[in-house]
Amino acid sequence: MMRFRDRADAGRRLATMLLPYRGSDARVLGVARGGLRVAYEVARALEVPLDVWVSRRLSIPGRALTLGAVSEGGGQYLLSDSLRLAPLPRSEVDSLVSEEASVVEEQVRRLRGRPPPELGGRTVLLVDDGVLTGATAAAALRALRLLHPARLVMGTPVASPQGLDVLRREADAVACVSTEAGMRSVAEAYDDFRAFPDVELQNLVERSRQPPWRSQAVLESTDPGGSWM
């Protein structure tokens, strides 16, 4: 398995695949939480604006089973295999989706605190730190499609083959550094996969609102945690 030192390292490697979009009218969106750190490196390399997008995994309470995902903007994606393994009444599924959507909206208020960026007619690059089932990214892509981008591109450092299959049905193009058939969790591909608290993500969003990137100091990772503060 290809390994990344941290999300900053992963973002720089992913950025090399997305260089055709450098200096274009594209917008980069990082999936909170860890995907935002990867997306920061991509946006800086491409010299295009960055913002955050919130999409969360939907799980069945008391069971280690991903049912799907819910995104801001009304996007949702349910995994048919999970629905077969744990059949639930539609009313219960709707209730779980509604509860998770409330959590998503609260996270949007904390991390972005404003309406989503104007994406109509633009190329949108959605970036996450890894894809296993594909549900989280697929829910986000479905919501973003409703905003009428000219082109919707998914970028990730690592993904399972089945996750990529899901994304290829939702995005216009998919860029992936490494495809790992035996991956059981995204964390397996990273030496450091630490969680990012709200304050770090909020600071990252604020930094990204002050382009052009080339005028900013280079924020290289110099410690095992990939510090960018």
mmCIF file of N, CA, C and O in Angstrom, residues 7 33 36-37 40 111 192 194-207 223 225-229:
data_model
loop_
_atom_site.group_PDB
_atom_site.id
_atom_site.type_symbol
_atom_site.label_atom_id
_atom_site.label_comp_id
_atom_site.label_asym_id
_atom_site.label_seq_id
_atom_site.Cartn_x
_atom_site.Cartn_y
_atom_site.Cartn_z
ATOM 1 N N ARG A 7 -1.668 14.427 5.859
ATOM 2 C CA ARG A 7 -2.577 14.937 4.838
ATOM 3 C C ARG A 7 -1.937 16.029 3.979
ATOM 4 O O ARG A 7 -2.327 16.209 2.822
ATOM 5 N N ARG A 33 -13.683 16.487 7.782
ATOM 6 C CA ARG A 33 -12.672 17.341 8.336
ATOM 7 C C ARG A 33 -11.320 17.221 7.620
ATOM 8 O O ARG A 33 -10.741 18.171 7.135
ATOM 9 N N LEU A 36 -10.226 18.805 4.180
ATOM 10 C CA LEU A 36 -9.928 20.223 4.041
ATOM 11 C C LEU A 36 -8.417 20.463 4.067
ATOM 12 O O LEU A 36 -7.905 21.331 3.357
ATOM 13 N N ARG A 37 -7.708 19.688 4.888
ATOM 14 C CA ARG A 37 -6.244 19.851 4.961
ATOM 15 C C ARG A 37 -5.593 19.412 3.651
ATOM 16 O O ARG A 37 -4.631 20.023 3.165
ATOM 17 N N TYR A 40 -6.356 22.082 1.009
ATOM 18 C CA TYR A 40 -5.557 23.300 1.160
ATOM 19 C C TYR A 40 -4.312 23.230 0.282
ATOM 20 O O TYR A 40 -3.960 24.193 -0.406
ATOM 21 N N LEU A 111 -17.909 25.995 10.857
ATOM 22 C CA LEU A 111 -16.698 25.996 10.053
ATOM 23 C C LEU A 111 -16.694 27.053 8.956
ATOM 24 O O LEU A 111 -15.643 27.604 8.639
ATOM 25 N N ASP A 192 0.377 9.519 9.823
ATOM 26 C CA ASP A 192 -0.301 10.373 10.798
ATOM 27 C C ASP A 192 -1.692 10.704 10.276
ATOM 28 O O ASP A 192 -1.829 11.295 9.200
ATOM 29 N N ARG A 194 -4.220 12.155 12.370
ATOM 30 C CA ARG A 194 -4.819 12.798 13.534
ATOM 31 C C ARG A 194 -6.085 13.548 13.171
ATOM 32 O O ARG A 194 -6.264 13.980 12.030
ATOM 33 N N ALA A 195 -6.944 13.716 14.157
ATOM 34 C CA ALA A 195 -8.168 14.487 13.967
ATOM 35 C C ALA A 195 -7.846 15.973 14.063
ATOM 36 O O ALA A 195 -6.921 16.378 14.769
ATOM 37 N N PHE A 196 -8.616 16.793 13.348
ATOM 38 C CA PHE A 196 -8.434 18.237 13.374
ATOM 39 C C PHE A 196 -9.570 18.879 14.158
ATOM 40 O O PHE A 196 -10.741 18.726 13.785
ATOM 41 N N PRO A 197 -9.256 19.621 15.221
ATOM 42 C CA PRO A 197 -10.311 20.320 15.965
ATOM 43 C C PRO A 197 -10.851 21.487 15.155
ATOM 44 O O PRO A 197 -10.230 21.956 14.193
ATOM 45 N N ASP A 198 -12.015 21.982 15.579
ATOM 46 C CA ASP A 198 -12.668 23.074 14.857
ATOM 47 C C ASP A 198 -11.752 24.277 14.666
ATOM 48 O O ASP A 198 -11.736 24.878 13.596
ATOM 49 N N VAL A 199 -10.991 24.638 15.706
ATOM 50 C CA VAL A 199 -10.186 25.858 15.617
ATOM 51 C C VAL A 199 -9.165 25.769 14.490
ATOM 52 O O VAL A 199 -8.907 26.759 13.797
ATOM 53 N N GLU A 200 -8.596 24.612 14.258
ATOM 54 C CA GLU A 200 -7.635 24.460 13.171
ATOM 55 C C GLU A 200 -8.319 24.581 11.814
ATOM 56 O O GLU A 200 -7.801 25.215 10.895
ATOM 57 N N LEU A 201 -9.482 23.952 11.685
ATOM 58 C CA LEU A 201 -10.204 24.031 10.422
ATOM 59 C C LEU A 201 -10.691 25.455 10.153
ATOM 60 O O LEU A 201 -10.638 25.935 9.010
ATOM 61 N N GLN A 202 -11.152 26.132 11.185
ATOM 62 C CA GLN A 202 -11.611 27.506 11.025
ATOM 63 C C GLN A 202 -10.465 28.412 10.581
ATOM 64 O O GLN A 202 -10.636 29.265 9.697
ATOM 65 N N ASN A 203 -9.286 28.222 11.160
ATOM 66 C CA ASN A 203 -8.122 29.014 10.767
ATOM 67 C C ASN A 203 -7.710 28.719 9.325
ATOM 68 O O ASN A 203 -7.291 29.612 8.589
ATOM 69 N N LEU A 204 -7.836 27.456 8.934
ATOM 70 C CA LEU A 204 -7.495 27.070 7.568
ATOM 71 C C LEU A 204 -8.422 27.747 6.569
ATOM 72 O O LEU A 204 -7.986 28.258 5.533
ATOM 73 N N VAL A 205 -9.716 27.771 6.879
ATOM 74 C CA VAL A 205 -10.684 28.448 6.013
ATOM 75 C C VAL A 205 -10.363 29.937 5.922
ATOM 76 O O VAL A 205 -10.401 30.537 4.838
ATOM 77 N N GLU A 206 -10.023 30.549 7.052
ATOM 78 C CA GLU A 206 -9.704 31.976 7.035
ATOM 79 C C GLU A 206 -8.464 32.264 6.200
ATOM 80 O O GLU A 206 -8.422 33.242 5.441
ATOM 81 N N ARG A 207 -7.456 31.432 6.313
ATOM 82 C CA ARG A 207 -6.242 31.617 5.506
ATOM 83 C C ARG A 207 -6.578 31.542 4.022
ATOM 84 O O ARG A 207 -6.031 32.287 3.212
ATOM 85 N N ASP A 223 6.436 18.826 11.349
ATOM 86 C CA ASP A 223 6.338 17.930 12.486
ATOM 87 C C ASP A 223 5.446 16.767 12.101
ATOM 88 O O ASP A 223 4.770 16.797 11.089
ATOM 89 N N GLY A 225 2.693 15.848 12.993
ATOM 90 C CA GLY A 225 1.266 16.149 12.916
ATOM 91 C C GLY A 225 0.900 16.971 11.707
ATOM 92 O O GLY A 225 -0.270 17.298 11.527
ATOM 93 N N GLY A 226 1.857 17.361 10.883
ATOM 94 C CA GLY A 226 1.531 18.166 9.711
ATOM 95 C C GLY A 226 1.032 19.547 10.092
ATOM 96 O O GLY A 226 0.034 20.011 9.577
ATOM 97 N N SER A 227 1.723 20.227 10.984
ATOM 98 C CA SER A 227 1.276 21.520 11.483
ATOM 99 C C SER A 227 1.200 22.564 10.383
ATOM 100 O O SER A 227 2.092 22.660 9.548
ATOM 101 N N TRP A 228 0.130 23.340 10.401
ATOM 102 C CA TRP A 228 0.020 24.431 9.448
ATOM 103 C C TRP A 228 -0.384 25.725 10.158
ATOM 104 O O TRP A 228 -0.624 26.733 9.526
ATOM 105 N N MET A 229 -0.534 25.674 11.429
ATOM 106 C CA MET A 229 -0.968 26.861 12.166
ATOM 107 C C MET A 229 0.095 27.961 12.125
ATOM 108 O O MET A 229 1.255 27.676 12.185
#
